[in-house]
Short mmCIF file of C-alpha atoms in Angstrom, two decimals:
data_model
loop_
_atom_site.label_atom_id
_atom_site.label_comp_id
_atom_site.label_asym_id
_atom_site.label_seq_id
_atom_site.Cartn_x
_atom_site.Cartn_y
_atom_site.Cartn_z
CA MET F 1 0.00 0.00 0.00
CA ARG F 2 2.78 2.45 0.93
CA PRO F 3 4.62 2.26 -2.42
CA LEU F 4 1.30 3.01 -4.11
CA ILE F 5 0.83 6.15 -2.01
CA THR F 6 4.39 7.21 -2.81
CA ALA F 7 3.75 6.67 -6.52
CA VAL F 8 0.50 8.65 -6.47
CA GLY F 9 2.27 11.42 -4.57
CA LEU F 10 5.06 11.58 -7.16
CA LEU F 11 2.54 11.67 -10.01
CA LEU F 12 0.63 14.52 -8.34
CA GLY F 13 3.88 16.40 -7.85
CA TRP F 14 4.75 15.88 -11.50
CA GLU F 15 1.31 17.12 -12.58
CA ALA F 16 1.63 20.19 -10.36
CA LEU F 17 5.16 20.91 -11.62
CA VAL F 18 3.97 20.92 -15.23
CA TRP F 19 1.06 23.29 -14.49
CA VAL F 20 3.07 25.64 -12.33
CA SER F 21 6.17 25.87 -14.56
CA GLY F 22 4.23 25.92 -17.82
CA VAL F 23 6.59 23.49 -19.55
CA PRO F 24 5.21 22.73 -22.99
CA SER F 25 3.62 19.29 -23.34
CA TYR F 26 6.13 18.18 -26.03
CA ILE F 27 8.94 18.55 -23.47
CA LEU F 28 7.21 17.08 -20.42
CA PRO F 29 3.59 15.99 -20.70
CA PRO F 30 1.62 15.84 -17.43
CA PRO F 31 0.51 12.39 -16.22
CA SER F 32 -3.12 13.26 -16.97
CA ARG F 33 -2.20 13.83 -20.62
CA VAL F 34 -0.26 10.56 -20.75
CA LEU F 35 -3.27 8.76 -19.29
CA ALA F 36 -5.56 10.34 -21.86
CA VAL F 37 -3.25 9.23 -24.69
CA LEU F 38 -3.11 5.74 -23.19
CA VAL F 39 -6.88 5.52 -23.52
CA GLU F 40 -7.20 7.29 -26.89
CA ARG F 41 -4.48 5.33 -28.65
CA SER F 42 -5.02 2.02 -26.87
CA ASP F 43 -5.50 0.15 -30.16
CA LEU F 44 -2.17 1.35 -31.53
CA LEU F 45 -0.37 0.74 -28.22
CA LEU F 46 -1.83 -2.73 -27.85
CA GLY F 47 -0.77 -3.72 -31.35
CA GLU F 48 2.81 -2.55 -30.78
CA ALA F 49 2.81 -4.16 -27.33
CA VAL F 50 1.90 -7.55 -28.81
CA TRP F 51 4.81 -7.18 -31.24
CA THR F 52 7.32 -6.27 -28.52
CA ALA F 53 5.97 -8.90 -26.13
CA THR F 54 6.48 -11.55 -28.81
CA GLU F 55 10.07 -10.41 -29.28
CA MET F 56 10.66 -10.52 -25.53
CA ILE F 57 9.08 -13.93 -24.99
CA VAL F 58 10.71 -15.60 -27.99
CA GLY F 59 14.03 -14.00 -27.03
CA LEU F 60 13.63 -15.16 -23.44
CA LEU F 61 12.85 -18.74 -24.47
CA LEU F 62 15.71 -18.79 -26.95
CA GLY F 63 18.10 -17.33 -24.37
CA LEU F 64 16.99 -19.83 -21.74
CA VAL F 65 17.44 -22.81 -24.06
CA LEU F 66 20.78 -21.52 -25.34
CA GLY F 67 22.03 -20.69 -21.84
CA ALA F 68 20.89 -23.98 -20.35
CA THR F 69 22.48 -25.98 -23.18
CA LEU F 70 25.80 -24.19 -22.80
CA ALA F 71 25.79 -24.59 -19.01
CA ILE F 72 25.12 -28.32 -19.30
CA VAL F 73 27.84 -28.72 -21.92
CA PHE F 74 30.29 -26.85 -19.71
CA ALA F 75 29.37 -28.98 -16.70
CA ALA F 76 29.66 -32.22 -18.66
CA SER F 77 32.85 -31.60 -20.60
CA ALA F 78 36.14 -30.25 -19.26
CA GLY F 79 37.31 -29.66 -22.84
CA TRP F 80 34.44 -27.30 -23.67
CA ARG F 81 34.88 -25.64 -20.32
CA ARG F 82 38.52 -24.89 -21.02
CA TRP F 83 38.10 -23.76 -24.63
CA ALA F 84 34.77 -21.97 -24.66
CA LEU F 85 33.93 -20.74 -21.16
CA PRO F 86 36.46 -17.86 -21.20
CA LEU F 87 35.01 -16.80 -24.54
CA VAL F 88 31.52 -16.65 -23.07
CA ILE F 89 32.78 -14.44 -20.27
CA VAL F 90 34.69 -12.17 -22.66
CA SER F 91 31.57 -11.88 -24.84
CA GLN F 92 29.92 -10.05 -21.94
CA ALA F 93 32.55 -7.33 -22.12
CA ILE F 94 31.14 -6.23 -25.49
CA PRO F 95 28.36 -3.67 -24.88
CA VAL F 96 25.14 -5.00 -26.32
CA ILE F 97 24.26 -1.57 -27.67
CA ALA F 98 27.40 -1.71 -29.80
CA ILE F 99 26.32 -4.93 -31.48
CA ALA F 100 22.74 -3.83 -32.06
CA PRO F 101 23.39 -2.07 -35.40
CA LEU F 102 25.29 -5.12 -36.63
CA LEU F 103 22.44 -7.45 -35.73
CA VAL F 104 20.00 -5.18 -37.56
CA LEU F 105 22.37 -5.14 -40.54
CA TRP F 106 22.56 -8.94 -40.62
CA LEU F 107 19.07 -9.95 -39.53
CA GLY F 108 17.04 -7.03 -40.89
CA TYR F 109 14.50 -4.63 -39.46
CA GLY F 110 12.04 -7.36 -38.56
CA MET F 111 11.61 -9.39 -35.44
CA ALA F 112 14.67 -11.64 -35.83
CA SER F 113 17.25 -9.01 -34.89
CA LYS F 114 15.32 -8.07 -31.71
CA VAL F 115 14.87 -11.69 -30.69
CA ALA F 116 18.61 -12.23 -31.18
CA MET F 117 19.29 -9.09 -29.17
CA ALA F 118 17.08 -10.20 -26.25
CA ALA F 119 18.55 -13.72 -26.33
CA LEU F 120 22.05 -12.25 -26.28
CA VAL F 121 21.33 -10.17 -23.18
CA ILE F 122 19.60 -13.10 -21.47
CA PHE F 123 21.82 -16.06 -22.06
CA PHE F 124 24.70 -14.95 -19.85
CA PRO F 125 22.84 -14.74 -16.52
CA VAL F 126 21.29 -18.10 -17.39
CA VAL F 127 24.59 -19.80 -18.22
CA SER F 128 26.29 -18.42 -15.17
CA ALA F 129 23.47 -19.29 -12.74
CA LEU F 130 22.88 -22.81 -14.04
CA TYR F 131 26.59 -23.62 -14.41
CA ASP F 132 27.13 -22.48 -10.84
CA GLY F 133 24.23 -24.63 -9.68
CA LEU F 134 25.59 -27.63 -11.56
CA ARG F 135 28.95 -27.28 -9.86
CA ARG F 136 27.55 -26.95 -6.37
CA THR F 137 25.70 -30.21 -6.08
CA ASN F 138 25.63 -31.70 -2.60
CA GLU F 139 28.60 -34.07 -2.83
CA GLY F 140 26.76 -36.54 -0.59
CA TRP F 141 24.22 -37.10 -3.35
CA VAL F 142 26.98 -37.68 -5.90
CA ASP F 143 28.77 -40.13 -3.58
CA LEU F 144 25.53 -41.98 -2.97
CA ALA F 145 24.96 -42.24 -6.72
CA ARG F 146 28.49 -43.58 -7.19
CA THR F 147 27.91 -46.37 -4.69
CA MET F 148 24.80 -47.17 -6.74
CA ASP F 149 26.98 -47.54 -9.86
CA ALA F 150 25.41 -44.59 -11.64
CA SER F 151 27.08 -43.47 -14.87
CA PRO F 152 28.41 -39.89 -15.06
CA ARG F 153 25.58 -39.17 -17.48
CA ALA F 154 22.95 -40.41 -15.02
CA VAL F 155 24.54 -38.36 -12.24
CA LEU F 156 24.41 -35.24 -14.43
CA LEU F 157 20.85 -35.69 -15.67
CA GLN F 158 19.20 -37.19 -12.60
CA ILE F 159 21.10 -35.53 -9.77
CA ARG F 160 23.14 -32.49 -10.77
CA LEU F 161 20.58 -31.04 -13.17
CA PRO F 162 17.47 -31.24 -10.95
CA ALA F 163 19.58 -30.06 -8.02
CA ALA F 164 20.63 -27.03 -10.08
CA LEU F 165 17.10 -26.08 -11.12
CA PRO F 166 16.60 -23.63 -8.24
CA ALA F 167 19.76 -21.83 -9.43
CA PHE F 168 18.42 -21.94 -12.99
CA ALA F 169 15.17 -20.40 -11.74
CA SER F 170 17.09 -17.47 -10.22
CA GLY F 171 18.91 -17.04 -13.53
CA ALA F 172 15.59 -17.10 -15.39
CA ARG F 173 14.19 -14.38 -13.10
CA ILE F 174 17.14 -12.11 -13.85
CA ALA F 175 16.78 -12.97 -17.53
CA ALA F 176 13.11 -12.00 -17.51
CA ALA F 177 13.99 -8.68 -15.91
CA VAL F 178 16.56 -7.81 -18.59
CA ALA F 179 14.71 -9.25 -21.61
CA PRO F 180 12.93 -5.90 -22.32
CA ILE F 181 16.32 -4.15 -22.54
CA GLY F 182 17.43 -6.35 -25.42
CA ALA F 183 14.17 -6.07 -27.32
CA VAL F 184 13.83 -2.29 -26.94
CA ILE F 185 17.44 -1.46 -27.80
CA GLY F 186 16.97 -3.53 -30.94
CA GLU F 187 13.87 -1.50 -31.80
CA TRP F 188 15.58 1.84 -31.21
CA VAL F 189 18.38 0.99 -33.59
CA GLY F 190 16.17 -0.03 -36.42
CA ALA F 191 12.70 -1.49 -36.56
CA SER F 192 9.38 -1.37 -38.34
CA ALA F 193 7.16 -2.09 -35.33
CA GLY F 194 7.10 -2.39 -31.55
CA LEU F 195 6.90 -0.09 -28.52
CA GLY F 196 10.53 1.01 -28.84
CA TYR F 197 9.92 1.88 -32.48
CA LEU F 198 6.76 3.78 -31.50
CA MET F 199 8.77 5.73 -28.91
CA THR F 200 11.46 6.90 -31.34
CA LEU F 201 8.82 7.70 -33.95
CA SER F 202 6.57 9.73 -31.64
CA LEU F 203 9.50 11.57 -30.08
CA ALA F 204 10.67 12.60 -33.53
CA ARG F 205 7.17 13.97 -34.22
CA GLY F 206 6.94 15.81 -30.91
CA GLN F 207 4.24 13.43 -29.60
CA THR F 208 5.99 13.12 -26.27
CA ALA F 209 2.85 11.99 -24.43
CA LEU F 210 2.56 9.01 -26.77
CA ALA F 211 6.20 8.11 -26.09
CA PHE F 212 5.45 8.21 -22.38
CA ALA F 213 2.37 6.06 -22.89
CA ALA F 214 4.51 3.52 -24.76
CA LEU F 215 6.97 3.60 -21.87
CA VAL F 216 4.17 2.87 -19.38
CA VAL F 217 3.01 -0.10 -21.44
CA LEU F 218 6.62 -1.31 -21.69
CA CYS F 219 6.95 -1.19 -17.90
CA LEU F 220 3.77 -3.19 -17.48
CA LEU F 221 5.04 -5.75 -20.02
CA GLY F 222 8.33 -6.11 -18.17
CA LEU F 223 6.55 -6.59 -14.85
CA ALA F 224 4.18 -9.15 -16.35
CA LEU F 225 7.08 -11.09 -17.86
CA TYR F 226 8.96 -11.07 -14.57
CA TYR F 227 6.01 -12.23 -12.49
CA ALA F 228 5.07 -14.90 -15.03
CA THR F 229 8.62 -16.26 -14.87
CA ASP F 230 8.60 -16.11 -11.10
CA TRP F 231 5.30 -17.99 -11.03
CA ALA F 232 6.61 -20.64 -13.43
CA ALA F 233 9.74 -21.06 -11.31
CA ARG F 234 7.61 -21.63 -8.21
CA VAL F 235 5.37 -24.15 -9.95
CA PHE F 236 8.08 -26.15 -11.69
CA VAL F 237 10.78 -25.97 -9.00
CA PRO F 238 8.73 -26.25 -5.80
CA TRP F 239 11.59 -27.76 -3.82
CA GLN F 240 13.84 -24.71 -4.03
CA SER F 241 12.99 -23.52 -0.54
CA GLN F 242 13.75 -26.91 1.03
CA GLY F 243 17.04 -27.60 -0.79
CA GLU F 244 19.82 -29.33 1.09
CA MET Y 1 13.10 -58.87 4.51
CA THR Y 2 16.03 -61.16 5.11
CA TYR Y 3 18.64 -61.03 2.40
CA LEU Y 4 18.19 -64.39 0.76
CA SER Y 5 21.42 -65.26 -1.01
CA ALA Y 6 24.36 -65.99 1.24
CA ALA Y 7 26.10 -62.74 2.16
CA PRO Y 8 29.89 -62.89 1.88
CA PRO Y 9 32.25 -61.74 4.60
CA LEU Y 10 34.00 -58.43 4.02
CA LEU Y 11 37.77 -58.59 4.21
CA VAL Y 12 40.28 -55.80 4.55
CA ARG Y 13 43.89 -56.86 4.13
CA ASP Y 14 46.96 -54.67 4.68
CA ALA Y 15 45.03 -51.58 3.72
CA ARG Y 16 46.51 -48.12 3.75
CA ILE Y 17 43.87 -45.46 4.13
CA ALA Y 18 44.61 -41.78 3.80
CA PHE Y 19 42.28 -38.83 4.06
CA GLY Y 20 43.93 -36.05 2.16
CA ASP Y 21 47.44 -35.78 3.61
CA ARG Y 22 46.51 -37.51 6.82
CA LEU Y 23 47.25 -41.20 7.20
CA VAL Y 24 44.20 -42.73 8.85
CA ALA Y 25 45.22 -46.39 8.95
CA ARG Y 26 48.29 -48.38 7.97
CA ASP Y 27 48.53 -52.12 7.33
CA LEU Y 28 44.93 -52.46 8.40
CA THR Y 29 43.57 -56.00 8.42
CA LEU Y 30 39.97 -56.51 9.43
CA GLU Y 31 37.36 -59.15 8.83
CA PHE Y 32 33.67 -58.39 8.98
CA PRO Y 33 31.89 -61.72 9.44
CA ALA Y 34 29.33 -62.78 6.86
CA GLY Y 35 25.68 -62.10 7.53
CA ARG Y 36 26.33 -60.17 10.74
CA THR Y 37 26.39 -56.56 11.82
CA THR Y 38 29.72 -55.20 12.97
CA CYS Y 39 29.77 -51.88 14.80
CA LEU Y 40 32.89 -49.76 14.51
CA LEU Y 41 33.10 -47.59 17.58
CA GLY Y 42 35.46 -44.67 17.82
CA ARG Y 43 35.77 -41.07 18.87
CA SER Y 44 35.18 -38.27 16.40
CA GLY Y 45 38.08 -37.84 14.01
CA VAL Y 46 39.59 -41.28 14.52
CA GLY Y 47 38.90 -42.15 10.88
CA LYS Y 48 35.72 -44.21 11.05
CA THR Y 49 34.12 -42.38 8.18
CA SER Y 50 37.29 -42.61 6.09
CA LEU Y 51 37.35 -46.37 6.60
CA LEU Y 52 33.72 -46.63 5.56
CA ARG Y 53 34.25 -44.44 2.51
CA TRP Y 54 37.27 -46.55 1.65
CA LEU Y 55 35.14 -49.69 1.86
CA ALA Y 56 32.53 -48.03 -0.35
CA GLY Y 57 35.16 -47.16 -2.96
CA LEU Y 58 34.61 -43.43 -2.48
CA LEU Y 59 38.21 -42.54 -1.69
CA PRO Y 60 40.53 -41.88 -4.62
CA GLU Y 61 42.63 -44.84 -5.71
CA ALA Y 62 40.55 -47.21 -3.63
CA PRO Y 63 38.58 -49.51 -5.89
CA ARG Y 64 35.65 -51.11 -4.17
CA ALA Y 65 36.00 -54.82 -3.42
CA GLN Y 66 32.33 -55.63 -3.99
CA PRO Y 67 28.98 -53.94 -4.50
CA VAL Y 68 27.75 -52.21 -1.36
CA ALA Y 69 24.75 -50.25 -0.20
CA TYR Y 70 25.80 -47.05 1.54
CA MET Y 71 23.93 -44.98 4.08
CA ALA Y 72 25.43 -41.66 5.16
CA GLN Y 73 24.90 -39.48 8.21
CA SER Y 74 22.36 -37.30 6.47
CA ASP Y 75 19.47 -38.99 4.72
CA LEU Y 76 20.44 -37.63 1.27
CA LEU Y 77 16.87 -37.89 0.02
CA LEU Y 78 16.39 -36.00 -3.23
CA PRO Y 79 13.83 -33.26 -2.58
CA TRP Y 80 12.31 -33.45 -6.07
CA LEU Y 81 11.48 -37.16 -5.94
CA SER Y 82 8.62 -38.83 -4.08
CA VAL Y 83 9.47 -41.11 -1.17
CA LEU Y 84 8.88 -44.17 -3.35
CA ASP Y 85 11.11 -42.86 -6.15
CA ASN Y 86 13.80 -42.00 -3.61
CA VAL Y 87 13.78 -45.58 -2.38
CA LEU Y 88 14.11 -46.74 -6.00
CA LEU Y 89 16.91 -44.24 -6.72
CA GLY Y 90 19.57 -46.86 -7.46
CA TYR Y 91 17.40 -48.57 -10.05
CA ARG Y 92 16.47 -45.22 -11.62
CA LEU Y 93 20.13 -44.19 -11.84
CA ARG Y 94 21.21 -47.46 -13.42
CA GLY Y 95 18.44 -47.00 -15.97
CA ASP Y 96 17.45 -50.65 -16.18
CA ARG Y 97 13.68 -50.50 -16.69
CA THR Y 98 13.02 -54.18 -16.09
CA ALA Y 99 14.92 -54.13 -12.82
CA LEU Y 100 13.14 -50.90 -11.83
CA ALA Y 101 9.72 -52.40 -12.48
CA SER Y 102 10.48 -55.53 -10.52
CA ALA Y 103 12.03 -53.58 -7.64
CA GLU Y 104 8.93 -51.46 -7.07
CA GLU Y 105 7.12 -54.21 -5.19
CA ARG Y 106 10.17 -54.62 -2.98
CA ALA Y 107 10.34 -50.88 -2.34
CA ARG Y 108 6.69 -50.83 -1.29
CA THR Y 109 7.23 -53.76 1.08
CA LEU Y 110 10.27 -52.05 2.62
CA LEU Y 111 8.43 -48.75 3.03
CA ASP Y 112 5.66 -50.68 4.72
CA ALA Y 113 8.23 -52.28 7.02
CA VAL Y 114 9.62 -48.87 8.03
CA GLY Y 115 6.10 -47.52 8.58
CA LEU Y 116 5.87 -45.21 5.59
CA ALA Y 117 3.31 -47.17 3.56
CA ASP Y 118 0.94 -44.18 3.51
CA ARG Y 119 3.61 -41.61 2.56
CA LEU Y 120 4.76 -43.12 -0.75
CA ASP Y 121 3.88 -40.08 -2.84
CA ASP Y 122 5.01 -37.42 -0.38
CA ARG Y 123 8.09 -35.35 -0.98
CA PRO Y 124 10.91 -35.63 1.56
CA GLY Y 125 10.22 -32.02 2.58
CA GLN Y 126 6.90 -33.15 4.04
CA LEU Y 127 8.48 -35.75 6.33
CA SER Y 128 9.90 -35.43 9.83
CA GLY Y 129 13.58 -36.15 10.49
CA GLY Y 130 12.83 -39.64 11.78
CA MET Y 131 10.64 -40.46 8.79
CA ARG Y 132 13.31 -39.21 6.42
CA GLN Y 133 15.91 -41.43 8.01
CA ARG Y 134 13.52 -44.38 7.82
CA ALA Y 135 13.03 -43.69 4.11
CA ALA Y 136 16.82 -43.59 3.73
CA LEU Y 137 17.02 -46.96 5.50
CA ALA Y 138 14.45 -48.38 3.09
CA ARG Y 139 16.45 -47.00 0.16
CA THR Y 140 19.64 -48.61 1.48
CA LEU Y 141 17.99 -52.00 1.89
CA CYS Y 142 16.16 -51.76 -1.43
CA GLU Y 143 19.55 -51.81 -3.13
CA ASP Y 144 19.55 -55.55 -2.41
CA ARG Y 145 23.28 -55.73 -1.92
CA PRO Y 146 24.86 -58.24 0.43
CA VAL Y 147 27.12 -55.67 2.10
CA VAL Y 148 25.63 -52.63 3.82
CA LEU Y 149 27.77 -49.74 5.07
CA MET Y 150 26.22 -47.22 7.47
CA ASP Y 151 27.90 -44.06 8.69
CA GLU Y 152 26.34 -42.89 11.98
CA PRO Y 153 22.93 -43.20 10.40
CA PHE Y 154 21.01 -42.19 13.49
CA ALA Y 155 23.30 -39.51 14.90
CA HIS Y 156 20.98 -36.60 14.14
CA LEU Y 157 17.81 -38.08 15.61
CA ASP Y 158 16.24 -37.53 19.00
CA ALA Y 159 16.74 -40.25 21.60
CA VAL Y 160 13.41 -42.06 21.24
CA THR Y 161 13.37 -41.96 17.45
CA ARG Y 162 16.93 -43.25 17.48
CA LEU Y 163 15.97 -46.25 19.61
CA GLU Y 164 13.08 -47.06 17.30
CA LEU Y 165 15.28 -46.87 14.24
CA GLN Y 166 18.05 -48.95 15.79
CA ASP Y 167 15.48 -51.63 16.50
CA LEU Y 168 14.14 -51.48 12.99
CA ALA Y 169 17.58 -51.49 11.38
CA ALA Y 170 18.78 -54.43 13.45
CA ARG Y 171 15.80 -56.49 12.34
CA LEU Y 172 15.94 -55.48 8.68
CA LEU Y 173 19.68 -56.02 8.41
CA ALA Y 174 19.34 -59.68 9.39
CA GLY Y 175 21.34 -61.89 7.04
CA ARG Y 176 23.44 -59.11 5.53
CA THR Y 177 27.06 -58.30 6.17
CA ALA Y 178 26.69 -54.85 7.70
CA VAL Y 179 29.24 -52.36 8.96
CA LEU Y 180 27.81 -49.61 11.13
CA VAL Y 181 30.00 -46.75 12.26
CA THR Y 182 29.04 -44.96 15.45
CA HIS Y 183 30.46 -42.98 18.36
CA ASP Y 184 27.70 -44.11 20.70
CA PRO Y 185 28.61 -47.25 22.75
CA LEU Y 186 24.95 -47.89 23.52
CA GLU Y 187 24.05 -47.89 19.86
CA ALA Y 188 26.82 -50.39 19.16
CA LEU Y 189 25.59 -52.62 21.98
CA CYS Y 190 22.03 -52.39 20.73
CA VAL Y 191 22.54 -53.34 17.07
CA GLY Y 192 25.97 -54.99 16.73
CA HIS Y 193 26.61 -58.73 16.66
CA GLN Y 194 30.21 -57.72 16.99
CA ILE Y 195 31.88 -54.50 18.15
CA ARG Y 196 35.36 -53.24 17.32
CA VAL Y 197 36.78 -50.15 18.97
CA LEU Y 198 39.02 -47.98 16.78
CA SER Y 199 41.63 -45.85 18.51
CA GLY Y 200 44.95 -44.15 17.88
CA THR Y 201 46.51 -42.28 14.96
CA PRO Y 202 46.76 -44.08 12.58
CA PHE Y 203 44.03 -46.12 14.19
CA ILE Y 204 44.12 -49.76 15.16
CA ALA Y 205 41.06 -51.91 15.69
CA GLY Y 206 40.63 -53.47 19.11
CA PRO Y 207 39.65 -57.13 19.56
CA ALA Y 208 36.17 -58.19 18.53
CA ILE Y 209 33.65 -57.89 21.34
CA GLU Y 210 30.60 -60.07 20.99
CA PRO Y 211 27.88 -59.25 23.51
CA ALA Y 212 25.49 -62.07 24.40
CA GLY Y 213 21.91 -62.19 23.20
CA VAL Y 214 20.17 -61.51 19.93
CA VAL Y 215 19.98 -58.11 18.24
CA PRO Y 216 18.28 -55.75 18.65
CA ARG Y 217 19.27 -55.83 22.30
CA ASP Y 218 17.39 -53.88 24.91
CA PRO Y 219 19.65 -50.97 25.85
CA ALA Y 220 18.17 -51.07 29.35
CA ASP Y 221 19.44 -54.61 29.91
CA PRO Y 222 21.66 -54.50 33.03
CA ALA Y 223 23.94 -57.16 31.52
CA LEU Y 224 25.05 -54.61 28.94
CA LEU Y 225 26.10 -52.05 31.54
CA GLY Y 226 29.41 -53.81 32.28
CA LEU Y 227 30.21 -53.92 28.58
CA HIS Y 228 29.17 -50.32 28.24
CA ALA Y 229 31.69 -49.31 30.92
CA ARG Y 230 34.38 -51.32 29.14
CA LEU Y 231 33.64 -49.70 25.78
CA VAL Y 232 33.74 -46.22 27.28
CA ALA Y 233 37.08 -47.06 28.92
CA GLU Y 234 38.47 -48.30 25.60
CA LEU Y 235 37.23 -45.19 23.84
CA ARG Y 236 39.04 -43.07 26.42
CA GLY Y 237 42.21 -45.03 25.78
CA LEU Y 238 42.16 -46.59 29.24
CA ALA Y 239 41.87 -50.14 27.92
CA PRO Y 240 43.18 -52.89 30.22
#
């Protein structure tokens, strides 16, 4: 309840500031104006939101699959770990924004470049969380499995992997929180649709209120994606709170 | 639930056991008689667990002599599997579907014997500490291996639960060659056909002590008190 009161207070302050200072609406639109635009242009906003949401979700799934695969490969094979893991870490030193124009150049203005962008931002937290989880298995479980004559493959798939799922879930939560960054940066650089595209377009035309409305929708999308991921993690990894 | 085929004795001959840089035992020769429970009694840090891990083939460069079922101090139940699937863990890990299918009946019987017949589908997180350890006992026995190694399996339980489990274990281990490590003389007297006290660095095993009577023995039996005093004296290094 308290954060809500704080938020309402800030919005009222913002509204008052605009009226008192007389800032033109194309510089800083008051919240009431943004709300009005949200309602008036809801069809447009919804259409762009569906586009961006698709980019985010597909990117998230792709990043999760890619990240999980890499983490499992690294956990299973010392060779891959030695040759490719440093590369994965170095890849994070490249600012994503710097690659965005290249991805648009290679994959076009459509959805593919944004999906790739989101997946690129996402896969690192996933790899690092799951790989960490795979390395930190309770050694007692592994010893027990060895006395049961389990193969290394069975130990990985039936013990290490399920034991690492809570760590994977934390990685997925972080991934869901950063997925919008990838998608929107991709849209800013070059796109034909989406909320990020709408923002650049409306800002260029002086429709600042519409840009703000797009931003509000983007925030809601990000929150929805995060809570959906959190819910999925709770449902599919219910043992995370009781882990050994 | 007697183990049907004849259990072999477990022999240790001139073994050298090291835990990291520390030499735990040198030229160790021990025989664990077939079909009986031997309790290894020793103070913390004497190397009981290392010996057991050595027997289980879990120490580097120590190949296991024969298949064993191993029960550790903590129950090691997997939180994502049901109680029944935890008991069948060995069969699941080995991936032999036929063996898994035929072992299920056995797992149910064992869970019934340890009093968990109505908790088959529960997750370990829903069980009390005593129930978890009983499930771990069922898992150990479900492995159907002639040699059973147990490392202070009841150390973390409250006194009454521990007595109940000692009773249960002594009955269910009948016919198997079992080695149970403990630091509790009373536990050794309760479940062991034979007791060996480990002492010194590197440790040596004292002579086999075979209390009278059948296991599980009643820990309140006055006849055991004299032995209890002797075991405590040996543990303190005051042996005659």
